[in-house]
PDB file of C-alpha atoms in Angstrom:
ATOM      1  CA  MET A 137       2.307 172.055   9.363  1.00 60.00           C
ATOM      2  CA  LYS A 138      -0.041 169.564   7.793  1.00 70.00           C
ATOM      3  CA  GLN A 139      -1.918 167.058  10.034  1.00 73.00           C
ATOM      4  CA  THR A 140      -1.243 163.393   9.528  1.00 74.00           C
ATOM      5  CA  ASN A 141      -3.838 160.796  10.561  1.00 79.00           C
ATOM      6  CA  VAL A 142      -2.521 157.639  11.775  1.00 73.00           C
ATOM      7  CA  LYS A 143      -4.830 154.572  11.339  1.00 78.00           C
ATOM      8  CA  PRO A 144      -5.501 152.361  14.426  1.00 76.00           C
ATOM      9  CA  ALA A 145      -3.127 149.384  14.554  1.00 71.00           C
ATOM     10  CA  THR A 146      -4.838 146.078  13.446  1.00 77.00           C
ATOM     11  CA  GLY A 147      -3.653 142.425  13.640  1.00 78.00           C
ATOM     12  CA  LYS A 148      -0.469 141.638  15.581  1.00 76.00           C
ATOM     13  CA  LEU A 149       1.342 144.590  17.172  1.00 72.00           C
ATOM     14  CA  GLY A 150       5.391 144.675  16.837  1.00 71.00           C
ATOM     15  CA  ILE A 151       7.371 146.494  19.534  1.00 69.00           C
ATOM     16  CA  LEU A 152      10.717 148.162  18.888  1.00 68.00           C
ATOM     17  CA  ILE A 153      13.010 148.872  21.640  1.00 67.00           C
ATOM     18  CA  VAL A 154      15.252 151.637  20.504  1.00 67.00           C
ATOM     19  CA  GLY A 155      19.402 150.668  21.737  1.00 64.00           C
ATOM     20  CA  ASN A 156      18.617 147.051  22.080  1.00 63.00           C
ATOM     21  CA  GLY A 157      20.404 144.731  19.490  1.00 63.00           C
ATOM     22  CA  ALA A 158      18.917 141.228  18.321  1.00 62.00           C
ATOM     23  CA  VAL A 159      20.608 139.236  20.614  1.00 57.00           C
ATOM     24  CA  ALA A 160      19.313 141.169  23.766  1.00 66.00           C
ATOM     25  CA  THR A 161      15.828 140.960  22.552  1.00 68.00           C
ATOM     26  CA  THR A 162      16.001 137.564  22.007  1.00 66.00           C
ATOM     27  CA  PHE A 163      17.026 137.012  25.508  1.00 64.00           C
ATOM     28  CA  MET A 164      14.641 139.027  27.059  1.00 71.00           C
ATOM     29  CA  THR A 165      11.943 137.583  25.083  1.00 72.00           C
ATOM     30  CA  GLY A 166      12.931 134.039  26.104  1.00 69.00           C
ATOM     31  CA  VAL A 167      12.627 135.135  29.684  1.00 67.00           C
ATOM     32  CA  LEU A 168       9.035 136.632  29.510  1.00 74.00           C
ATOM     33  CA  MET A 169       7.930 133.546  27.497  1.00 73.00           C
ATOM     34  CA  ALA A 170       9.548 131.195  30.172  1.00 69.00           C
ATOM     35  CA  ARG A 171       7.834 133.408  33.156  1.00 68.00           C
ATOM     36  CA  LYS A 172       4.450 132.941  31.221  1.00 73.00           C
ATOM     37  CA  GLY A 173       4.914 129.217  30.722  1.00 71.00           C
ATOM     38  CA  LEU A 174       4.981 129.546  26.757  1.00 73.00           C
ATOM     39  CA  ALA A 175       8.678 128.250  26.536  1.00 69.00           C
ATOM     40  CA  LYS A 176      11.200 126.369  28.452  1.00 69.00           C
ATOM     41  CA  PRO A 177      13.917 128.302  29.818  1.00 65.00           C
ATOM     42  CA  VAL A 178      16.494 126.377  27.748  1.00 65.00           C
ATOM     43  CA  GLY A 179      18.974 128.217  25.421  1.00 55.00           C
ATOM     44  CA  SER A 180      17.873 131.846  26.229  1.00 45.00           C
ATOM     45  CA  MET A 181      21.752 132.489  26.119  1.00 46.00           C
ATOM     46  CA  THR A 182      22.890 130.488  23.345  1.00 47.00           C
ATOM     47  CA  GLN A 183      23.296 133.383  20.993  1.00 42.00           C
ATOM     48  CA  TYR A 184      25.238 135.300  23.740  1.00 42.00           C
ATOM     49  CA  ASP A 185      27.625 132.275  24.029  1.00 43.00           C
ATOM     50  CA  LYS A 186      28.276 132.141  20.241  1.00 42.00           C
ATOM     51  CA  ILE A 187      29.157 135.794  20.296  1.00 39.00           C
ATOM     52  CA  ARG A 188      31.296 135.621  23.109  1.00 41.00           C
ATOM     53  CA  VAL A 189      33.182 132.476  22.625  1.00 39.00           C
ATOM     54  CA  GLY A 190      33.344 132.926  18.955  1.00 39.00           C
ATOM     55  CA  ARG A 191      32.752 130.620  16.089  1.00 43.00           C
ATOM     56  CA  GLY A 192      34.068 127.053  16.620  1.00 42.00           C
ATOM     57  CA  ALA A 193      35.806 127.811  19.768  1.00 47.00           C
ATOM     58  CA  ASP A 194      33.561 125.132  21.491  1.00 50.00           C
ATOM     59  CA  LYS A 195      36.153 124.292  24.160  1.00 52.00           C
ATOM     60  CA  ARG A 196      35.305 127.278  26.145  1.00 57.00           C
ATOM     61  CA  TYR A 197      31.704 126.297  25.777  1.00 54.00           C
ATOM     62  CA  LEU A 198      32.190 122.710  26.816  1.00 59.00           C
ATOM     63  CA  LYS A 199      34.121 124.169  30.111  1.00 61.00           C
ATOM     64  CA  TYR A 200      31.941 127.110  31.079  1.00 58.00           C
ATOM     65  CA  GLY A 201      28.474 126.333  29.766  1.00 60.00           C
ATOM     66  CA  ASP A 202      26.145 129.062  28.759  1.00 53.00           C
ATOM     67  CA  VAL A 203      25.990 131.628  31.724  1.00 50.00           C
ATOM     68  CA  VAL A 204      29.612 132.774  32.217  1.00 48.00           C
ATOM     69  CA  PRO A 205      30.139 134.549  28.915  1.00 48.00           C
ATOM     70  CA  LEU A 206      26.913 136.742  29.560  1.00 44.00           C
ATOM     71  CA  ALA A 207      27.654 137.595  33.171  1.00 46.00           C
ATOM     72  CA  VAL A 208      31.437 137.121  33.571  1.00 46.00           C
ATOM     73  CA  LEU A 209      33.429 138.406  30.788  1.00 48.00           C
ATOM     74  CA  GLU A 210      36.973 138.536  32.919  1.00 53.00           C
ATOM     75  CA  LYS A 211      39.749 136.414  31.393  1.00 64.00           C
ATOM     76  CA  ASP A 212      40.807 135.182  34.734  1.00 70.00           C
ATOM     77  CA  GLU A 213      39.775 131.698  35.342  1.00 74.00           C
ATOM     78  CA  THR A 214      39.418 131.560  38.781  1.00 79.00           C
ATOM     79  CA  GLU A 215      36.980 134.295  38.536  1.00 76.00           C
ATOM     80  CA  LYS A 216      34.800 132.486  36.242  1.00 76.00           C
ATOM     81  CA  ARG A 217      34.980 129.214  38.370  1.00 79.00           C
ATOM     82  CA  LYS A 218      34.038 131.485  41.357  1.00 81.00           C
ATOM     83  CA  TYR A 219      31.141 133.025  39.683  1.00 78.00           C
ATOM     84  CA  LEU A 220      29.726 129.484  38.951  1.00 80.00           C
ATOM     85  CA  LYS A 221      30.096 127.924  42.234  1.00 84.00           C
ATOM     86  CA  GLY A 222      28.406 131.041  43.696  1.00 84.00           C
ATOM     87  CA  LEU A 223      25.625 130.969  41.345  1.00 82.00           C
ATOM     88  CA  HIS A 224      24.751 127.279  41.962  1.00 84.00           C
ATOM     89  CA  LYS A 225      24.962 127.652  45.876  1.00 86.00           C
ATOM     90  CA  ARG A 226      23.283 131.096  46.163  1.00 84.00           C
ATOM     91  CA  VAL A 227      20.666 130.863  43.380  1.00 83.00           C
ATOM     92  CA  TYR A 228      19.703 127.272  42.492  1.00 86.00           C
ATOM     93  CA  MET A 229      19.951 125.705  45.690  1.00 90.00           C
ATOM     94  CA  LYS A 230      18.380 128.343  47.815  1.00 90.00           C
ATOM     95  CA  ASP A 231      15.547 128.533  45.392  1.00 90.00           C
ATOM     96  CA  ILE A 232      14.848 124.854  45.311  1.00 92.00           C
ATOM     97  CA  VAL A 233      15.160 124.592  49.309  1.00 92.00           C
ATOM     98  CA  GLU A 234      12.789 127.469  49.818  1.00 92.00           C
ATOM     99  CA  ARG A 235      10.482 126.646  47.160  1.00 90.00           C
ATOM    100  CA  TYR A 236      10.024 122.935  48.426  1.00 92.00           C
ATOM    101  CA  LYS A 237      10.739 123.666  51.984  1.00 92.00           C
ATOM    102  CA  LEU A 238      13.482 121.364  52.607  1.00 91.00           C
ATOM    103  CA  LYS A 239      15.354 121.019  55.877  1.00 86.00           C
ATOM    104  CA  ASP A 240      18.579 121.241  54.274  1.00 82.00           C
ATOM    105  CA  ASP A 241      20.390 120.512  50.984  1.00 87.00           C
ATOM    106  CA  GLU A 242      22.834 117.757  51.993  1.00 91.00           C
ATOM    107  CA  VAL A 243      20.521 115.072  50.042  1.00 92.00           C
ATOM    108  CA  LEU A 244      19.942 117.524  47.024  1.00 93.00           C
ATOM    109  CA  GLU A 245      24.016 118.388  46.889  1.00 92.00           C
ATOM    110  CA  ALA A 246      24.783 114.671  46.921  1.00 93.00           C
ATOM    111  CA  LEU A 247      22.288 113.887  44.333  1.00 94.00           C
ATOM    112  CA  ILE A 248      23.653 116.505  41.859  1.00 94.00           C
ATOM    113  CA  ASP A 249      27.113 115.380  42.575  1.00 92.00           C
ATOM    114  CA  ALA A 250      26.067 111.850  41.483  1.00 93.00           C
ATOM    115  CA  LEU A 251      24.218 113.044  38.310  1.00 94.00           C
ATOM    116  CA  SER A 252      27.073 115.171  37.386  1.00 92.00           C
ATOM    117  CA  SER A 253      29.509 112.324  37.551  1.00 91.00           C
ATOM    118  CA  ALA A 254      27.084 110.260  35.253  1.00 89.00           C
ATOM    119  CA  VAL A 255      25.756 112.727  32.715  1.00 91.00           C
ATOM    120  CA  GLY A 256      24.478 110.218  29.831  1.00 91.00           C
ATOM    121  CA  SER A 257      24.700 107.119  31.912  1.00 92.00           C
ATOM    122  CA  LEU A 258      21.970 104.975  32.381  1.00 93.00           C
ATOM    123  CA  THR A 259      20.624 105.030  36.165  1.00 93.00           C
ATOM    124  CA  ASN A 260      17.458 105.180  38.066  1.00 93.00           C
ATOM    125  CA  PRO A 261      16.137 106.228  41.545  1.00 93.00           C
ATOM    126  CA  HIS A 262      17.614 103.259  43.233  1.00 94.00           C
ATOM    127  CA  ASN A 263      21.111 103.456  42.029  1.00 93.00           C
ATOM    128  CA  LEU A 264      20.955 107.229  42.603  1.00 94.00           C
ATOM    129  CA  ALA A 265      20.047 106.550  46.125  1.00 94.00           C
ATOM    130  CA  ASN A 266      23.009 104.235  46.543  1.00 93.00           C
ATOM    131  CA  ALA A 267      25.485 106.692  45.024  1.00 92.00           C
ATOM    132  CA  ALA A 268      24.002 109.795  47.240  1.00 91.00           C
ATOM    133  CA  GLY A 269      24.174 107.708  50.275  1.00 91.00           C
ATOM    134  CA  THR A 270      27.984 106.596  49.851  1.00 91.00           C
ATOM    135  CA  LEU A 271      28.829 110.337  49.188  1.00 88.00           C
ATOM    136  CA  MET A 272      26.749 111.478  52.547  1.00 88.00           C
ATOM    137  CA  LYS A 273      27.849 108.384  54.456  1.00 87.00           C
ATOM    138  CA  ARG A 274      24.328 107.872  55.464  1.00 87.00           C
ATOM    139  CA  ASN A 275      21.292 106.085  53.808  1.00 90.00           C
ATOM    140  CA  THR A 276      18.488 107.870  51.848  1.00 91.00           C
ATOM    141  CA  SER A 277      15.158 106.525  50.181  1.00 92.00           C
ATOM    142  CA  ASP A 278      14.208 105.872  46.538  1.00 94.00           C
ATOM    143  CA  HIS A 279      11.118 107.863  47.208  1.00 94.00           C
ATOM    144  CA  THR A 280      13.144 111.089  48.521  1.00 93.00           C
ATOM    145  CA  ILE A 281      15.402 110.674  45.516  1.00 94.00           C
ATOM    146  CA  LYS A 282      12.642 110.492  42.937  1.00 94.00           C
ATOM    147  CA  ASN A 283      11.137 113.520  44.400  1.00 95.00           C
ATOM    148  CA  TYR A 284      14.612 115.387  44.255  1.00 94.00           C
ATOM    149  CA  LEU A 285      14.870 114.247  40.398  1.00 95.00           C
ATOM    150  CA  TYR A 286      11.578 116.073  39.853  1.00 94.00           C
ATOM    151  CA  TYR A 287      12.637 119.144  41.593  1.00 94.00           C
ATOM    152  CA  LEU A 288      16.076 119.376  39.856  1.00 93.00           C
ATOM    153  CA  GLU A 289      13.943 118.898  36.508  1.00 91.00           C
ATOM    154  CA  ASP A 290      11.509 121.473  37.437  1.00 89.00           C
ATOM    155  CA  ALA A 291      14.620 124.089  38.166  1.00 87.00           C
ATOM    156  CA  TYR A 292      15.963 122.764  34.714  1.00 86.00           C
ATOM    157  CA  LEU A 293      19.493 121.578  36.165  1.00 89.00           C
ATOM    158  CA  PHE A 294      18.871 118.294  34.688  1.00 93.00           C
ATOM    159  CA  VAL A 295      16.568 116.765  32.399  1.00 93.00           C
ATOM    160  CA  GLY A 296      15.644 113.129  31.852  1.00 94.00           C
ATOM    161  CA  ALA A 297      15.730 111.238  28.713  1.00 96.00           C
ATOM    162  CA  LYS A 298      13.348 107.802  28.589  1.00 95.00           C
ATOM    163  CA  ARG A 299      14.565 104.755  26.917  1.00 95.00           C
ATOM    164  CA  TYR A 300      12.425 103.719  23.789  1.00 95.00           C
ATOM    165  CA  ASP A 301      12.346 100.032  22.160  1.00 95.00           C
ATOM    166  CA  VAL A 302      12.947 100.873  18.505  1.00 95.00           C
ATOM    167  CA  LYS A 303      11.429  97.674  17.586  1.00 92.00           C
ATOM    168  CA  GLY A 304       9.078  96.670  20.175  1.00 91.00           C
ATOM    169  CA  LYS A 305       7.625 100.288  20.177  1.00 92.00           C
ATOM    170  CA  ARG A 306       7.413 100.748  24.092  1.00 94.00           C
ATOM    171  CA  TYR A 307       9.248 102.460  26.806  1.00 95.00           C
ATOM    172  CA  PHE A 308      11.348 101.009  29.437  1.00 92.00           C
ATOM    173  CA  GLU A 309      10.269 102.135  32.782  1.00 87.00           C
ATOM    174  CA  ASN A 310      13.021 101.096  35.043  1.00 83.00           C
ATOM    175  CA  THR A 311      15.861 103.458  33.733  1.00 91.00           C
ATOM    176  CA  GLN A 312      16.597 106.498  31.869  1.00 94.00           C
ATOM    177  CA  LYS A 313      19.716 108.813  31.266  1.00 96.00           C
ATOM    178  CA  TYR A 314      19.913 112.531  32.847  1.00 95.00           C
ATOM    179  CA  TYR A 315      21.590 115.416  31.186  1.00 95.00           C
ATOM    180  CA  SER A 316      22.965 118.475  32.712  1.00 92.00           C
ATOM    181  CA  MET A 317      21.298 121.552  31.222  1.00 88.00           C
ATOM    182  CA  ASP A 318      24.378 123.656  31.543  1.00 84.00           C
ATOM    183  CA  THR A 319      27.887 122.056  31.409  1.00 84.00           C
ATOM    184  CA  GLY A 320      29.475 125.389  33.347  1.00 82.00           C
ATOM    185  CA  LEU A 321      27.125 124.655  36.194  1.00 86.00           C
ATOM    186  CA  ARG A 322      28.069 120.791  36.289  1.00 89.00           C
ATOM    187  CA  ASN A 323      31.699 121.434  35.911  1.00 86.00           C
ATOM    188  CA  ALA A 324      31.880 123.770  38.623  1.00 85.00           C
ATOM    189  CA  LYS A 325      30.007 121.549  40.873  1.00 88.00           C
ATOM    190  CA  LEU A 326      32.761 118.679  40.244  1.00 89.00           C
ATOM    191  CA  ASN A 327      35.620 121.279  40.470  1.00 87.00           C
ATOM    192  CA  TYR A 328      36.438 120.770  37.127  1.00 84.00           C
ATOM    193  CA  ARG A 329      37.060 117.025  37.388  1.00 85.00           C
ATOM    194  CA  GLN A 330      35.857 114.390  34.682  1.00 78.00           C
ATOM    195  CA  GLN A 331      36.111 116.481  31.806  1.00 79.00           C
ATOM    196  CA  GLU A 332      35.305 113.519  29.328  1.00 84.00           C
ATOM    197  CA  ARG A 333      35.009 115.157  25.947  1.00 86.00           C
ATOM    198  CA  SER A 334      32.657 112.246  24.540  1.00 89.00           C
ATOM    199  CA  HIS A 335      30.148 112.666  27.407  1.00 89.00           C
ATOM    200  CA  LEU A 336      30.317 116.584  27.421  1.00 88.00           C
ATOM    201  CA  MET A 337      29.811 116.496  23.581  1.00 90.00           C
ATOM    202  CA  GLU A 338      26.776 114.063  23.961  1.00 93.00           C
ATOM    203  CA  ASN A 339      25.144 116.422  26.752  1.00 91.00           C
ATOM    204  CA  MET A 340      25.775 119.375  24.518  1.00 89.00           C
ATOM    205  CA  ILE A 341      23.978 117.754  21.717  1.00 92.00           C
ATOM    206  CA  PHE A 342      21.158 116.902  23.856  1.00 93.00           C
ATOM    207  CA  VAL A 343      20.625 120.343  25.222  1.00 89.00           C
ATOM    208  CA  GLU A 344      21.014 121.830  21.747  1.00 88.00           C
ATOM    209  CA  LEU A 345      18.130 119.202  20.508  1.00 91.00           C
ATOM    210  CA  ILE A 346      15.756 120.165  23.555  1.00 88.00           C
ATOM    211  CA  ARG A 347      16.493 124.163  22.736  1.00 84.00           C
ATOM    212  CA  ARG A 348      15.290 123.826  19.259  1.00 84.00           C
ATOM    213  CA  GLY A 349      11.978 122.278  20.599  1.00 84.00           C
ATOM    214  CA  TYR A 350      12.301 118.738  19.617  1.00 89.00           C
ATOM    215  CA  SER A 351      11.284 115.620  21.895  1.00 92.00           C
ATOM    216  CA  VAL A 352      14.284 113.465  22.488  1.00 95.00           C
ATOM    217  CA  ASP A 353      14.443 109.777  23.464  1.00 96.00           C
ATOM    218  CA  VAL A 354      17.344 107.322  24.126  1.00 96.00           C
ATOM    219  CA  GLY A 355      16.649 104.509  21.560  1.00 96.00           C
ATOM    220  CA  VAL A 356      17.396 100.867  22.331  1.00 95.00           C
ATOM    221  CA  VAL A 357      17.756  98.487  19.460  1.00 95.00           C
ATOM    222  CA  GLU A 358      16.933  94.709  20.782  1.00 92.00           C
ATOM    223  CA  MET A 359      18.593  91.729  18.749  1.00 90.00           C
ATOM    224  CA  THR A 360      19.001  87.916  19.052  1.00 85.00           C
ATOM    225  CA  ILE A 361      23.067  87.387  18.546  1.00 81.00           C
ATOM    226  CA  VAL A 362      24.508  83.725  18.397  1.00 80.00           C
ATOM    227  CA  LYS A 363      27.760  83.733  20.205  1.00 79.00           C
ATOM    228  CA  ASP A 364      29.565  80.311  20.717  1.00 80.00           C
ATOM    229  CA  GLY A 365      26.616  78.517  19.178  1.00 81.00           C
ATOM    230  CA  LYS A 366      24.299  79.853  21.697  1.00 84.00           C
ATOM    231  CA  ARG A 367      21.347  82.855  21.002  1.00 87.00           C
ATOM    232  CA  GLN A 368      21.275  85.384  23.282  1.00 87.00           C
ATOM    233  CA  GLN A 369      19.267  88.644  23.634  1.00 87.00           C
ATOM    234  CA  SER A 370      21.497  91.896  23.260  1.00 90.00           C
ATOM    235  CA  GLN A 371      20.465  95.594  23.551  1.00 92.00           C
ATOM    236  CA  TYR A 372      22.233  98.257  21.328  1.00 94.00           C
ATOM    237  CA  GLU A 373      21.844 101.969  21.799  1.00 96.00           C
ATOM    238  CA  ILE A 374      20.842 104.658  19.596  1.00 97.00           C
ATOM    239  CA  ASP A 375      21.936 107.991  21.634  1.00 96.00           C
ATOM    240  CA  PHE A 376      19.036 109.893  20.540  1.00 97.00           C
ATOM    241  CA  ILE A 377      15.648 109.660  18.823  1.00 96.00           C
ATOM    242  CA  VAL A 378      14.430 112.996  17.815  1.00 94.00           C
ATOM    243  CA  ASN A 379      10.742 113.332  17.066  1.00 89.00           C
ATOM    244  CA  THR A 380      10.467 116.530  14.868  1.00 80.00           C
ATOM    245  CA  GLY A 381       6.451 116.244  14.906  1.00 76.00           C
ATOM    246  CA  ARG A 382       6.675 115.009  11.241  1.00 77.00           C
ATOM    247  CA  GLU A 383       9.170 112.220  11.498  1.00 84.00           C
ATOM    248  CA  LYS A 384      11.916 110.544  13.446  1.00 91.00           C
ATOM    249  CA  VAL A 385      15.550 111.083  13.295  1.00 94.00           C
ATOM    250  CA  TYR A 386      18.257 108.907  14.754  1.00 96.00           C
ATOM    251  CA  ILE A 387      21.462 110.687  15.935  1.00 96.00           C
ATOM    252  CA  GLN A 388      24.602 109.053  17.299  1.00 97.00           C
ATOM    253  CA  SER A 389      27.231 110.960  19.049  1.00 96.00           C
ATOM    254  CA  ALA A 390      30.958 109.953  18.327  1.00 95.00           C
ATOM    255  CA  LEU A 391      34.349 111.542  18.603  1.00 94.00           C
ATOM    256  CA  ASN A 392      35.272 110.206  15.567  1.00 94.00           C
ATOM    257  CA  VAL A 393      34.959 107.130  12.989  1.00 94.00           C
ATOM    258  CA  ASP A 394      38.711 107.082  11.713  1.00 93.00           C
ATOM    259  CA  THR A 395      38.617 103.376  11.026  1.00 94.00           C
ATOM    260  CA  GLU A 396      36.229 101.175   9.478  1.00 93.00           C
ATOM    261  CA  THR A 397      36.197  99.216  12.741  1.00 95.00           C
ATOM    262  CA  LYS A 398      35.131 102.088  14.780  1.00 95.00           C
ATOM    263  CA  ARG A 399      32.393 103.111  12.189  1.00 95.00           C
ATOM    264  CA  ASN A 400      30.770 100.023  12.082  1.00 95.00           C
ATOM    265  CA  GLN A 401      30.878  99.957  15.978  1.00 94.00           C
ATOM    266  CA  GLU A 402      29.169 103.239  16.079  1.00 95.00           C
ATOM    267  CA  THR A 403      26.702 102.788  13.548  1.00 96.00           C
ATOM    268  CA  PHE A 404      25.668  99.042  14.228  1.00 96.00           C
ATOM    269  CA  SER A 405      22.649 100.199  16.124  1.00 96.00           C
ATOM    270  CA  LEU A 406      21.704 102.494  13.282  1.00 96.00           C
ATOM    271  CA  ARG A 407      22.029  99.990  10.564  1.00 95.00           C
ATOM    272  CA  ASN A 408      20.060  97.495  12.621  1.00 95.00           C
ATOM    273  CA  SER A 409      17.052  99.408  13.511  1.00 94.00           C
ATOM    274  CA  GLY A 410      14.543  97.810  11.079  1.00 91.00           C
ATOM    275  CA  ASP A 411      13.415 101.046   9.427  1.00 92.00           C
ATOM    276  CA  PHE A 412      13.835 103.832   7.168  1.00 90.00           C
ATOM    277  CA  PHE A 413      14.150 106.809   9.182  1.00 93.00           C
ATOM    278  CA  ARG A 414      17.192 109.122   8.706  1.00 93.00           C
ATOM    279  CA  LYS A 415      20.105 108.494  10.721  1.00 95.00           C
ATOM    280  CA  ILE A 416      22.895 111.005  11.503  1.00 95.00           C
ATOM    281  CA  VAL A 417      26.184 110.590  13.220  1.00 96.00           C
ATOM    282  CA  ILE A 418      27.396 113.676  14.955  1.00 95.00           C
ATOM    283  CA  LEU A 419      31.445 113.903  14.956  1.00 95.00           C
ATOM    284  CA  ASP A 420      33.745 116.030  17.008  1.00 92.00           C
ATOM    285  CA  GLY A 421      35.154 119.007  14.959  1.00 89.00           C
ATOM    286  CA  ASN A 422      34.035 120.970  11.991  1.00 89.00           C
ATOM    287  CA  ALA A 423      33.546 118.353   9.231  1.00 89.00           C
ATOM    288  CA  LYS A 424      31.002 119.096   6.619  1.00 90.00           C
ATOM    289  CA  ALA A 425      28.109 116.762   5.951  1.00 91.00           C
ATOM    290  CA  TRP A 426      28.857 113.602   3.936  1.00 92.00           C
ATOM    291  CA  THR A 427      26.850 110.360   3.448  1.00 93.00           C
ATOM    292  CA  ASP A 428      28.045 106.660   3.485  1.00 94.00           C
ATOM    293  CA  GLU A 429      26.759 103.842   1.349  1.00 93.00           C
ATOM    294  CA  ASP A 430      24.364 102.913   3.897  1.00 93.00           C
ATOM    295  CA  GLY A 431      22.529 106.577   3.839  1.00 93.00           C
ATOM    296  CA  ILE A 432      23.822 107.434   6.906  1.00 95.00           C
ATOM    297  CA  VAL A 433      24.789 111.183   7.447  1.00 94.00           C
ATOM    298  CA  TYR A 434      28.001 112.245   9.018  1.00 95.00           C
ATOM    299  CA  VAL A 435      28.309 116.021  10.226  1.00 93.00           C
ATOM    300  CA  GLY A 436      30.750 117.822  12.717  1.00 92.00           C
ATOM    301  CA  VAL A 437      29.467 119.000  15.760  1.00 89.00           C
ATOM    302  CA  ILE A 438      30.454 122.689  15.220  1.00 87.00           C
ATOM    303  CA  PRO A 439      28.258 123.077  12.018  1.00 86.00           C
ATOM    304  CA  PHE A 440      25.514 121.279  13.796  1.00 88.00           C
ATOM    305  CA  LEU A 441      25.396 123.561  16.403  1.00 83.00           C
ATOM    306  CA  LEU A 442      25.716 126.766  14.516  1.00 79.00           C
ATOM    307  CA  GLY A 443      22.995 125.553  12.292  1.00 77.00           C
ATOM    308  CA  GLU A 444      25.241 125.346   9.123  1.00 68.00           C
ATOM    309  CA  THR A 445      23.855 121.928   7.873  1.00 64.00           C
ATOM    310  CA  GLU A 446      20.499 121.171   6.078  1.00 63.00           C
ATOM    311  CA  GLU A 447      20.647 117.405   6.833  1.00 55.00           C
ATOM    312  CA  PHE A 448      18.630 117.754  10.097  1.00 58.00           C
ATOM    313  CA  ARG A 449      15.921 120.039   8.682  1.00 55.00           C
ATOM    314  CA  TYR A 450      12.727 118.080   7.737  1.00 41.00           C
ATOM    315  CA  ARG A 451      12.639 116.640   4.104  1.00 42.00           C
ATOM    316  CA  PRO A 452       9.137 114.673   2.906  1.00 36.00           C
ATOM    317  CA  GLN A 453       9.598 111.198   2.428  1.00 39.00           C
ATOM    318  CA  ARG A 454       8.945 109.985  -1.153  1.00 37.00           C
ATOM    319  CA  ASP A 455       6.909 107.361  -2.381  1.00 35.00           C
TER     320      ASP A 455
END
């Protein structure tokens, strides 16, 4: 038998794990990178979710989130809900209480309830302290809530989005929005109440943008409006300002723009931003991308999540 001399490996080394498919390998890589601090533990089960749920079947994604398709494949609704509630209590709550040496989880649970009920709504530690206090029927301090918000973000249960003044080029310090990093855990915590599709879709878009590695803020367009002969300062919101590293993209989440009035309402802040950054409205459903006379792109949430549209990818600006 002829002897073969194998040259030493140079450069980067690729490792092939026999028997593991691309999805399993991606999940394992995501976990290892998160442990080393090289990546955020966000979206490591995204591929699992799309395979288990099926293309376009986003209703189950909104209801059960990322975790259940991987860990619980039973069709029994009760089992899925039971699993998620147990995961929240036995894993997340236990880890936070032990890591930060909390006396109990009562305030933490009340804060999670308050945040889960208000995903995508403007809030601050003072308002959350009042909401948590009402749920617990006892007071808690703004300082405690501020610390607990850090704990929840550190555990990637929630992520905050700061408000950015588009025209004034500054951040607002007093209020921001919080989004749940897994809709399944959020829904289980609320016993599957408050299933507003508009809020859940906005939450889902935010998580997807974070998963893709973008920096995401909430945009504010300040304008002076004349009403009844009086000038008044008003604020209009852009759901997301996405910093791609090369440019900014403005994104608005809307269930539909079926009428001219509705379309004008949803795009008012985009049309009055005073700049020429790309603007996208993500709609409920499977609509292919189209552009209106103002250059605003409209696309369905399903092709956006599945990466089937080119509209969000960077395109160099022409002189």
